[in-house]
XYZ file of C-alpha atoms in Angstrom:
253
model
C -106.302 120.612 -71.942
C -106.417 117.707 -69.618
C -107.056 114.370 -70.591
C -108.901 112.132 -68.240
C -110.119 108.707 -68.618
C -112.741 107.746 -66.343
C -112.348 103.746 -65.057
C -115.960 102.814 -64.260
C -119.998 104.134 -65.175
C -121.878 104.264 -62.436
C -123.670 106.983 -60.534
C -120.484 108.570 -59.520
C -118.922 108.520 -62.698
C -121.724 109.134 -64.663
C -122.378 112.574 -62.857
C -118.644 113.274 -63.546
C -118.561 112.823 -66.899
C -121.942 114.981 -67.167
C -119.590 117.611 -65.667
C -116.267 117.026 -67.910
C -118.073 117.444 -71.119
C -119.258 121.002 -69.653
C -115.336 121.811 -69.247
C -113.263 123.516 -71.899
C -110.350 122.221 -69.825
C -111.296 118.749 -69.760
C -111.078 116.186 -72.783
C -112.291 112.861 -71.389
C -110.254 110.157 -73.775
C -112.408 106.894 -72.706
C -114.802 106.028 -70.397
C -114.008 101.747 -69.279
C -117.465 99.774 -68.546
C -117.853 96.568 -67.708
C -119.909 96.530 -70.586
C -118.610 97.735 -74.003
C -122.338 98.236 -74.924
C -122.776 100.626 -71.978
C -124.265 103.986 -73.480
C -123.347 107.157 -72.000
C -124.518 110.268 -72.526
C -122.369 112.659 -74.624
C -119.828 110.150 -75.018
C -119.667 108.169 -78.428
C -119.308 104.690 -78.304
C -116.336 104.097 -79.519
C -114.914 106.194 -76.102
C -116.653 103.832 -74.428
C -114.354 100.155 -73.473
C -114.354 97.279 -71.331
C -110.903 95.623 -72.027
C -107.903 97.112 -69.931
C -105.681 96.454 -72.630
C -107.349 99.029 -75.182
C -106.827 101.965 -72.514
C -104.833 104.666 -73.857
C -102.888 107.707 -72.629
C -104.088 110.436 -70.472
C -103.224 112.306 -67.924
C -105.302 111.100 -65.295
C -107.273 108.204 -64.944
C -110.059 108.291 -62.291
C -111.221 105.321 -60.663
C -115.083 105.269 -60.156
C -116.231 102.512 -58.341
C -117.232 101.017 -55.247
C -114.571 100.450 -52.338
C -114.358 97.283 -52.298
C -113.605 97.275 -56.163
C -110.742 99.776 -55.795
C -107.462 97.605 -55.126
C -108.640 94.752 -57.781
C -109.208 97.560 -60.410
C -106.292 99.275 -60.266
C -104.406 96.315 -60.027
C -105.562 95.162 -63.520
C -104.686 98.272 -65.274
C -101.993 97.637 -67.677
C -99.249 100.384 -67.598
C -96.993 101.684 -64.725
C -96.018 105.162 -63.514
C -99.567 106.875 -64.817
C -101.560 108.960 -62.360
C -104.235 106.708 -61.284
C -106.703 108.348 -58.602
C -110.042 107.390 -56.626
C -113.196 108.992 -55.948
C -113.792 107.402 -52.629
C -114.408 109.287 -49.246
C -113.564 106.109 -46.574
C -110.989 104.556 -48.890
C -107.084 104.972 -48.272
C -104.561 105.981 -50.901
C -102.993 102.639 -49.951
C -106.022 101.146 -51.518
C -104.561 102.021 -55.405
C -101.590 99.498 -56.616
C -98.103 101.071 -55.932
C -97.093 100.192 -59.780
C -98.941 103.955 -60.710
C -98.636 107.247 -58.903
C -101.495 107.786 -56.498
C -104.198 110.314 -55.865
C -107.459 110.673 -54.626
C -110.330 112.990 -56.210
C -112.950 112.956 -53.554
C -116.104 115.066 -54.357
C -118.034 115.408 -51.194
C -121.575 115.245 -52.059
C -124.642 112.983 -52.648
C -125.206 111.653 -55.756
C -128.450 110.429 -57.028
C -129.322 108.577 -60.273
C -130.946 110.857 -62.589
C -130.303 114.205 -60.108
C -128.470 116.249 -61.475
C -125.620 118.550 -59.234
C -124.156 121.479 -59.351
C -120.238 120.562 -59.102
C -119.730 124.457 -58.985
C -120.146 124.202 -55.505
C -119.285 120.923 -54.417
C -116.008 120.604 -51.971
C -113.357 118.600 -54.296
C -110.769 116.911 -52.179
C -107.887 116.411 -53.371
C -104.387 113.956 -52.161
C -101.322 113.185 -53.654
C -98.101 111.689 -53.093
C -96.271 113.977 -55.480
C -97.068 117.882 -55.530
C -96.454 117.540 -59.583
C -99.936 115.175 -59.717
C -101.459 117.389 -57.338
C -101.460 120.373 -59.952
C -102.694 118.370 -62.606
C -105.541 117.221 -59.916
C -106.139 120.858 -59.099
C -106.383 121.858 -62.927
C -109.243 118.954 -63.103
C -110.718 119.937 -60.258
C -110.751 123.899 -61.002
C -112.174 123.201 -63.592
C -115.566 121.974 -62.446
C -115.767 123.585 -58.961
C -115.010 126.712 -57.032
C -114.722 124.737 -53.442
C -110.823 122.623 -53.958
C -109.134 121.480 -50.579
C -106.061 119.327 -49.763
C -107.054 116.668 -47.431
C -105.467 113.984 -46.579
C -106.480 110.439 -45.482
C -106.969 110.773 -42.486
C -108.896 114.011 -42.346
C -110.752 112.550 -45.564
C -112.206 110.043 -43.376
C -113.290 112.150 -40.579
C -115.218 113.680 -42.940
C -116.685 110.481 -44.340
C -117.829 109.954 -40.855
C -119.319 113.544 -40.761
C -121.128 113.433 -43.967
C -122.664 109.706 -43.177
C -124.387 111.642 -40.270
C -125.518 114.932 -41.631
C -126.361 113.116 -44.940
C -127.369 108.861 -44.702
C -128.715 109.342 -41.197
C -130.328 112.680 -41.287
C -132.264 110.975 -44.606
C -132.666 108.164 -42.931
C -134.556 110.062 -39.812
C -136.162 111.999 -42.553
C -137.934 108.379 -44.197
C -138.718 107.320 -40.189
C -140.647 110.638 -40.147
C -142.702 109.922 -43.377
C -143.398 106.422 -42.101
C -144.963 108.389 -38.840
C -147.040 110.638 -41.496
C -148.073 107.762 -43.308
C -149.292 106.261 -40.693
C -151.262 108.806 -39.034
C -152.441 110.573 -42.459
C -150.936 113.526 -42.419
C -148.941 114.731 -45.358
C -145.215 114.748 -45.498
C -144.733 118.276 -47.378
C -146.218 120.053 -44.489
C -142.638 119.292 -42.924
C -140.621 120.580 -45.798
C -140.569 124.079 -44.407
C -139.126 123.059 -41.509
C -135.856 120.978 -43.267
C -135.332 123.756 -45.642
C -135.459 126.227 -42.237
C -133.430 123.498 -40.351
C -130.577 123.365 -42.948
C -130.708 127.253 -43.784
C -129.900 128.379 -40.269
C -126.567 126.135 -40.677
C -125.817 128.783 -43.310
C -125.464 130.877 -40.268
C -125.310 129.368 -37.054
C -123.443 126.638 -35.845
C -125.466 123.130 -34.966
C -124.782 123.345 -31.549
C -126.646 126.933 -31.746
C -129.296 125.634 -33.512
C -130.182 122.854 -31.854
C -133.682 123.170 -30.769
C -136.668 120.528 -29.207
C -138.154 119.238 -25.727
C -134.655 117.084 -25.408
C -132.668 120.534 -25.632
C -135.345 121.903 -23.098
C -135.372 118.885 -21.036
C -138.927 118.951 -21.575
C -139.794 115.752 -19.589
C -143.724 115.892 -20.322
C -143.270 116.162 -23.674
C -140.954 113.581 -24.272
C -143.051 110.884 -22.307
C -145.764 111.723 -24.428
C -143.642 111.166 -27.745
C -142.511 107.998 -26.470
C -145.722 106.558 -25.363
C -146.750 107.875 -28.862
C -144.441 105.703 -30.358
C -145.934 102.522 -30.927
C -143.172 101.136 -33.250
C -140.319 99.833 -31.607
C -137.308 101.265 -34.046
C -138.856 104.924 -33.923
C -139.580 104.121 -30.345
C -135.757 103.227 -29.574
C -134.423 105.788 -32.169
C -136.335 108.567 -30.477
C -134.793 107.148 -26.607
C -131.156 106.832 -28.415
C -131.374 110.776 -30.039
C -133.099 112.113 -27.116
C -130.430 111.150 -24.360
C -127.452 111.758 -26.659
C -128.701 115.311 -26.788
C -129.322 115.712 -23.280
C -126.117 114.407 -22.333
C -123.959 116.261 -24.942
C -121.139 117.926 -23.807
C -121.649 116.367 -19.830
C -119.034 114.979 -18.072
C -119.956 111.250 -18.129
């Protein structure tokens, strides 16, 4: 049995502790909240603290917060020579306080209030300075998922950068494409076939492969007429920006 304590409550850590209490491997000890009246789900409140002090021992304590929360965080905790890890993707190990061992416990996914995940098959990515912590990371992170790498910083942010594409930007184009719908009343879901189809041949091809459209084509006609479609100036200058990246991927510049 692992002990973990989980240092923070919000989305991340909420879907993580959602996930612990399904493990028989797993014991979480406390949860820390800013708030001592924070309630969490399947934990009982007196789990639940927000004074450093009143942490006690476990084998791993998992910081859960935002990046720019990290260093101050794990400079307040209170003991020395504990394994003390992050959940960030961008973050650097150097980020935690050198008075605890270090570690990072990266689950690579998208995590929405209220959605739940299936950690089963979520990519946990896992760094540590000492191979000793990294077991005890691997034993939390076998534990909830069937998908456990080593990565380490640097590779962990290249794929930061990846995921911000496929994931915030790809969303992001998805919402410009509602606004188009919206505003020329047709229905969004008539497009869902084609993102499920989109991301399904991925399952197979590579994106290169599957890369399909008038800028692929070099279908000039076509793209004029999008663009003097376009009457809004960010879809109008998104569309320009995509367009000639694709066209002039992989050229010689």
């Amino acid at each position: 049995m692992i002990k973990v304590t989980l240092i923070g409550a919000g989305n991340v850590a909420q879907h993580l502790i959602s996930t612990f209490l399904t493990a028989s491997d797993i014991e979480i000890v406390q949860v820390f909240a800013r708030n001592s009246t924070t309630t969490i789900a399947g934990i009982a409140p007196h789990k639940i603290t927000s004074s450093y002090s009143a942490l006690q021992d476990a084998d791993v304590y998992i910081i859960a917060v935002s990046d720019d929360a990290i260093a101050a965080v794990s400079e307040q905790l209170p003991f020395e020579n504990r394994l003390v890890v992050h959940t960030s993707g961008a973050a650097p190990l150097d980020s935690l306080n050198d008075k605890n061992r270090k570690g990072v416990f990266y689950p690579l996914q998208t995590f929405t209030k209220g959605k739940p995940v299936n950690f089963k098959v979520i990519p946990m990515c896992l760094e540590t300075l000492v191979p000793d912590d990294y077991f005890i990371l691997e034993k939390v992170a076998t534990a909830i998922s069937d998908n456990v790498h080593t990565i380490n910083s640097h590779q962990r942010k290249a794929l930061h950068v990846a995921a911000v594409f496929v994931n915030n930007f790809t969303n992001y184009l998805y919402q410009l494409g509602n606004e188009i719908c919206i505003e020329n009343h047709v229905p969004f879901d008539i497009l869902k076939p084609l993102i499920l189809e989109t991301a399904e041949k991925l399952l197979t091809l590579s994106p290169k492969e599957a890369q399909t459209g008038p800028a692929k084509r070099n279908d000039v006609s076509t793209i004029e007429a999008h663009e003097s479609f376009l009457s809004n100036e960010n879809q109008s200058t998104i569309y320009k920006i995509l367009t000639q990246s694709i066209q002039n991927h992989g050229k010689k510049l």
